[in-house]
GROMACS .gro file of C-alpha atoms in nm:
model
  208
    1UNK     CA    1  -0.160   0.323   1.967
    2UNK     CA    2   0.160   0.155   1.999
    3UNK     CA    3   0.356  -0.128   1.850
    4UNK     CA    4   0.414  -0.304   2.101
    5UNK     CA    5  -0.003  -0.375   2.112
    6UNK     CA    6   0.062  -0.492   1.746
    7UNK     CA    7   0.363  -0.687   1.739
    8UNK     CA    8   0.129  -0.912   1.999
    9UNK     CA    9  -0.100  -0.945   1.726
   10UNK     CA   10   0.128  -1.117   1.531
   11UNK     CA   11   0.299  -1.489   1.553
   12UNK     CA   12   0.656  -1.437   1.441
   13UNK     CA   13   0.855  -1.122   1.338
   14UNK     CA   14   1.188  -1.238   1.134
   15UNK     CA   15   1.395  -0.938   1.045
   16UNK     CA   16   1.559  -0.944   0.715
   17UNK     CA   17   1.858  -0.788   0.625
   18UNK     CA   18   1.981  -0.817   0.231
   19UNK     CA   19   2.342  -0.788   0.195
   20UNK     CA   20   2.608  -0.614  -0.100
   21UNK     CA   21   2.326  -0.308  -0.090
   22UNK     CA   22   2.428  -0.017   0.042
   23UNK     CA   23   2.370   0.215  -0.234
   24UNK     CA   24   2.047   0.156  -0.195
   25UNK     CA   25   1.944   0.312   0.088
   26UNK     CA   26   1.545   0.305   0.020
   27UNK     CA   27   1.506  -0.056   0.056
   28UNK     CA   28   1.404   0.001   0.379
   29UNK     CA   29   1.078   0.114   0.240
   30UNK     CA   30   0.972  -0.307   0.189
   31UNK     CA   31   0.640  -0.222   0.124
   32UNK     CA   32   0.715  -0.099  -0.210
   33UNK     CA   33   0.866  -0.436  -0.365
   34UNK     CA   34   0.572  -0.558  -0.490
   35UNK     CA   35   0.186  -0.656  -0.457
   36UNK     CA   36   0.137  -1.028  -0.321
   37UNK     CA   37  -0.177  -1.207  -0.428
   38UNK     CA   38  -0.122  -1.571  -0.249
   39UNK     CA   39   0.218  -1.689  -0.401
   40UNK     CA   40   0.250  -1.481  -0.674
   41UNK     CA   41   0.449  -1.112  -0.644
   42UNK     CA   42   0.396  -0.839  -0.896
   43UNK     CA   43   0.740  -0.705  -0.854
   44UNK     CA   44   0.807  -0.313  -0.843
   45UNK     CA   45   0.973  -0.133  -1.112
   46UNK     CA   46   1.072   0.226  -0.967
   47UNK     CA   47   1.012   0.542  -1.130
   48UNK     CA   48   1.329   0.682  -1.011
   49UNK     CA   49   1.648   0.554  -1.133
   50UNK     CA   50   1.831   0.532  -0.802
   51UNK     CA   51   1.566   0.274  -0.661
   52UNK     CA   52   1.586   0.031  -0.976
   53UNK     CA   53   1.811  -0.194  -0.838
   54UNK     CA   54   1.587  -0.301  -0.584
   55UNK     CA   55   1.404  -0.491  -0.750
   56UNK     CA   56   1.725  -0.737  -0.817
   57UNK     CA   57   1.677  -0.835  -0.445
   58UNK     CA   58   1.332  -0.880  -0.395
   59UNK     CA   59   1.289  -1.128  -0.671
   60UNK     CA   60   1.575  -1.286  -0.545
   61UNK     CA   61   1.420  -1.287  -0.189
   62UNK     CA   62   1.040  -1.407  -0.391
   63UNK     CA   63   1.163  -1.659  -0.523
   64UNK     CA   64   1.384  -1.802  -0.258
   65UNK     CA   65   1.064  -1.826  -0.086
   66UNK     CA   66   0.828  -1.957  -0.323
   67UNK     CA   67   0.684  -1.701  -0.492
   68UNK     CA   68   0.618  -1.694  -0.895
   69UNK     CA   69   0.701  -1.306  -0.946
   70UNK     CA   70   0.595  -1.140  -1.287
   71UNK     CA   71   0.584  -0.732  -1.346
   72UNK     CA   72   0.676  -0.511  -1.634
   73UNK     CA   73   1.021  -0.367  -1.653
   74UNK     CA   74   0.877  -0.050  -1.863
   75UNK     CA   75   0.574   0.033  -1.702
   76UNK     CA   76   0.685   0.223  -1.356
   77UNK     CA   77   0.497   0.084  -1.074
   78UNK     CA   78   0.529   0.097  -0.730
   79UNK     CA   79   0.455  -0.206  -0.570
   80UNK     CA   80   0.260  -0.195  -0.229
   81UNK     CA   81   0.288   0.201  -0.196
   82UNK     CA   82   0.066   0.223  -0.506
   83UNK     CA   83  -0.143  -0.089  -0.472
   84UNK     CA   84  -0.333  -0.189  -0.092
   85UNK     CA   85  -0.562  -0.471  -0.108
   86UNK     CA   86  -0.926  -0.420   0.055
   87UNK     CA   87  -1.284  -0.610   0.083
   88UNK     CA   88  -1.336  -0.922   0.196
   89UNK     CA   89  -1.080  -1.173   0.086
   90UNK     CA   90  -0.911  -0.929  -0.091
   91UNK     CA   91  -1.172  -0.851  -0.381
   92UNK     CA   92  -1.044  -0.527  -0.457
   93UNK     CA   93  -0.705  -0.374  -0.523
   94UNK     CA   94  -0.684   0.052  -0.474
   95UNK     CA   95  -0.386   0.104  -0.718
   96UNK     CA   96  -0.291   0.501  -0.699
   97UNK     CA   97  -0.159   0.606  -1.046
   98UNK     CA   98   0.010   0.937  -1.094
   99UNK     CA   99   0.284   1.060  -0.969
  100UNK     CA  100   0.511   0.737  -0.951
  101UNK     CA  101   0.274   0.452  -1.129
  102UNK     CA  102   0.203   0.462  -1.457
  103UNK     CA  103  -0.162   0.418  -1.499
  104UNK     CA  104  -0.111   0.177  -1.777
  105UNK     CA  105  -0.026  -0.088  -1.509
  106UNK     CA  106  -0.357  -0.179  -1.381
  107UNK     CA  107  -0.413  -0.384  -1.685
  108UNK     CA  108  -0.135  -0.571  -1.619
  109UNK     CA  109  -0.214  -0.627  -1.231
  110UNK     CA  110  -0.591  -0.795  -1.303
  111UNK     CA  111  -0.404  -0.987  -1.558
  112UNK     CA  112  -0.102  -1.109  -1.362
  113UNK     CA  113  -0.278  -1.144  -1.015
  114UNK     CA  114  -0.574  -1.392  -1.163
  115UNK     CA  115  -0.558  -1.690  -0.913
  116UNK     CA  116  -0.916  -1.806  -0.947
  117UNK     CA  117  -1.029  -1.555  -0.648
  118UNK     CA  118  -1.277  -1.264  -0.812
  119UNK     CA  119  -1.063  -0.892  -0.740
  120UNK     CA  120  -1.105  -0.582  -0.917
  121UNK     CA  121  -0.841  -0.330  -0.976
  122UNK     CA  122  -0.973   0.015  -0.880
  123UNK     CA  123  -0.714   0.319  -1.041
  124UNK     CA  124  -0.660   0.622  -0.800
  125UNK     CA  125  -0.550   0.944  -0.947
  126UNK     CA  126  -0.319   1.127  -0.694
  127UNK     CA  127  -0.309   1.441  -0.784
  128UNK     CA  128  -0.114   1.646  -0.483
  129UNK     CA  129   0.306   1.591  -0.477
  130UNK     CA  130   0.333   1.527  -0.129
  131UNK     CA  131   0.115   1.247  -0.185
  132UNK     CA  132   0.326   1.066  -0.441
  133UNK     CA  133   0.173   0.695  -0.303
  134UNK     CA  134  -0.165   0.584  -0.222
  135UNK     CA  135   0.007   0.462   0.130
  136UNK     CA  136   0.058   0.806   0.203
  137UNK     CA  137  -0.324   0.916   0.167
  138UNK     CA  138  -0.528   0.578   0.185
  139UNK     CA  139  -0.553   0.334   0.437
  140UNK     CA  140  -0.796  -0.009   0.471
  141UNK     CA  141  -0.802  -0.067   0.857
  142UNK     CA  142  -1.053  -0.349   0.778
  143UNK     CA  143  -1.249  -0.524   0.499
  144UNK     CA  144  -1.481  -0.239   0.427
  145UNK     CA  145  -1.330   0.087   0.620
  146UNK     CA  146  -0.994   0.301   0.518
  147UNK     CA  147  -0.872   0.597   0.652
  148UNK     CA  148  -0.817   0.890   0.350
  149UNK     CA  149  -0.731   1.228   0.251
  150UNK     CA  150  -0.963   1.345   0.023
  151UNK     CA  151  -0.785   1.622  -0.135
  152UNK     CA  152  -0.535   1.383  -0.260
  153UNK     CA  153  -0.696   1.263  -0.493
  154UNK     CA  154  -0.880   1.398  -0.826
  155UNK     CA  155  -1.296   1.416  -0.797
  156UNK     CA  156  -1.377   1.102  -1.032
  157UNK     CA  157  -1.122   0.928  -0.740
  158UNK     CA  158  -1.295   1.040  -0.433
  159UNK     CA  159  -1.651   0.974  -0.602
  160UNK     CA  160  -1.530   0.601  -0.671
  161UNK     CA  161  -1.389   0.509  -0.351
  162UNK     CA  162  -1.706   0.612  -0.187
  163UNK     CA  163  -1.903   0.361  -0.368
  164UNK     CA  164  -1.598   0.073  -0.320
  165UNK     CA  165  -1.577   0.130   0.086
  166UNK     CA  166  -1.673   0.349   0.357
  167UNK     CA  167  -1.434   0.611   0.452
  168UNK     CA  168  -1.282   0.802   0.707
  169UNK     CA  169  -1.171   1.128   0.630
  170UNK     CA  170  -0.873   1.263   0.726
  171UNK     CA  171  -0.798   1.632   0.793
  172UNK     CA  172  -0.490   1.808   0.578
  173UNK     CA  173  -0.327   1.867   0.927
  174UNK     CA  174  -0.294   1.512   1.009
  175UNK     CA  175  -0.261   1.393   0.643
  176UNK     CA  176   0.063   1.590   0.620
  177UNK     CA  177   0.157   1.427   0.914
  178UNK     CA  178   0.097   1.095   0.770
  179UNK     CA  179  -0.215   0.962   0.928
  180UNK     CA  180  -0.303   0.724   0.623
  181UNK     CA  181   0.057   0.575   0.622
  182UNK     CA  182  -0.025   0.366   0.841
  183UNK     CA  183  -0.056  -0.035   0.953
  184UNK     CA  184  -0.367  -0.200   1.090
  185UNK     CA  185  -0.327  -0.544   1.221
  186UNK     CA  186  -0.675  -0.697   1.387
  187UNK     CA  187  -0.859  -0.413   1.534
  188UNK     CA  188  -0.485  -0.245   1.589
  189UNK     CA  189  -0.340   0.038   1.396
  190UNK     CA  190   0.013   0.166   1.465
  191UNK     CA  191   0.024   0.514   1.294
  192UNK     CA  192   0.277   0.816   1.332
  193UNK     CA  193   0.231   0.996   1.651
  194UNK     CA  194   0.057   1.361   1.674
  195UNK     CA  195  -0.278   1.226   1.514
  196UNK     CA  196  -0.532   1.219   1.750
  197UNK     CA  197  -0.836   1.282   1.579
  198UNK     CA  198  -0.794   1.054   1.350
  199UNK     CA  199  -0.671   0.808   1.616
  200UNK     CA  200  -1.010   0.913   1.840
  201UNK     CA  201  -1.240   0.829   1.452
  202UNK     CA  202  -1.064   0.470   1.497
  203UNK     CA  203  -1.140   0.426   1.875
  204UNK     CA  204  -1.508   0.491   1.815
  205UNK     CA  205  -1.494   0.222   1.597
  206UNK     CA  206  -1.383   0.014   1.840
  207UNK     CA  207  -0.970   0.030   1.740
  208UNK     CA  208  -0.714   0.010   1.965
   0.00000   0.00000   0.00000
């Protein structure tokens, strides 16, 4: 599993580079900006002080680009580290509350995200510290399949994901290595090396 394979899944790559932001180091982390519903961005606001500039930048960047952003600037939230879209067209929306997001936010995403398209927001309850997003322990690969740790989560969690979408478990080895964290494009999944079982679950589901 290499990108290379997925970067030919893709039409265009444009690298972006903000300028006037170098004390703020973790905005290499993009995912965590915001969740994106069609044109419409939920933006982040970061639980830690040193990231809440950020989100200066990516609205700029939204709306640059046509995007109507919205999000609460008291309510800590996470953006796409917190919240990963799943189902077919996008019907449901795994939001991990916890450690960084502040559970009081998934109100506000089925409320800000309507667009006409049914979702559902589902809350996630991450209860280990080195699992302090649900992109660190929770992973759609496809419409109705996600990689996950189990043990990251509390037990009402793990028994409500299993009746959202089917799951592939993840052992702790590999979960501390950061098996979930990773990006599925097609039948393609780039993930951090030193994984192989989970990588060998994915192939015998037909992933590259």
């Amino acid at each position: 599993m290499t990108l290379c394979v997925t970067v030919q899944c893709v039409r265009a790559l444009t690298y972006l580079e903000f300028q006037g932001t170098e004390k703020y180091p973790d905005l290499v982390f993009t995912a965590n900006a915001a969740v994106v519903r069609g044109k419409r961005a939920y933006l982040a606001n970061f639980f830690h002080l040193e990231r809440k500039g950020e989100r200066f930048y990516y609205d700029r960047w939204f709306k640059q680009n046509g995007y109507e952003t919205t999000g609460s600037q008291d309510i800590a939230f996470e953006g796409a580290g917190d919240g990963l879209w799943a189902g077919h067209g996008d019907d449901r929306l795994f939001s991990g509350v916890g450690p960084r997001t502040d559970v009081r936010v998934l109100e506000k995403l089925a409320f800000e995200l309507k667009d006409g398209r049914p979702f559902k927001v589902i809350g996630c309850r991450l209860i280990d510290p080195r699992f302090y997003h649900i992109d660190t322990c929770f992973c759609p690969v496809g419409p109705e399949l996600a990689l996950y740790y189990p043990h990251a989560f509390d037990a009402i969690t793990v028994h409500n994901l299993k009746n959202e979408i089917e799951l592939i478990p993840v052992s702790e080895r590999e979960a501390s290595k950061f098996a979930c964290n990773s990006v599925a494009v097609g039948k393609n999944v780039v993930m951090p090396a030193g994984n192989d079982e989970t990588a060998k679950a994915l192939t015998d589901r037909g992933y590259n």
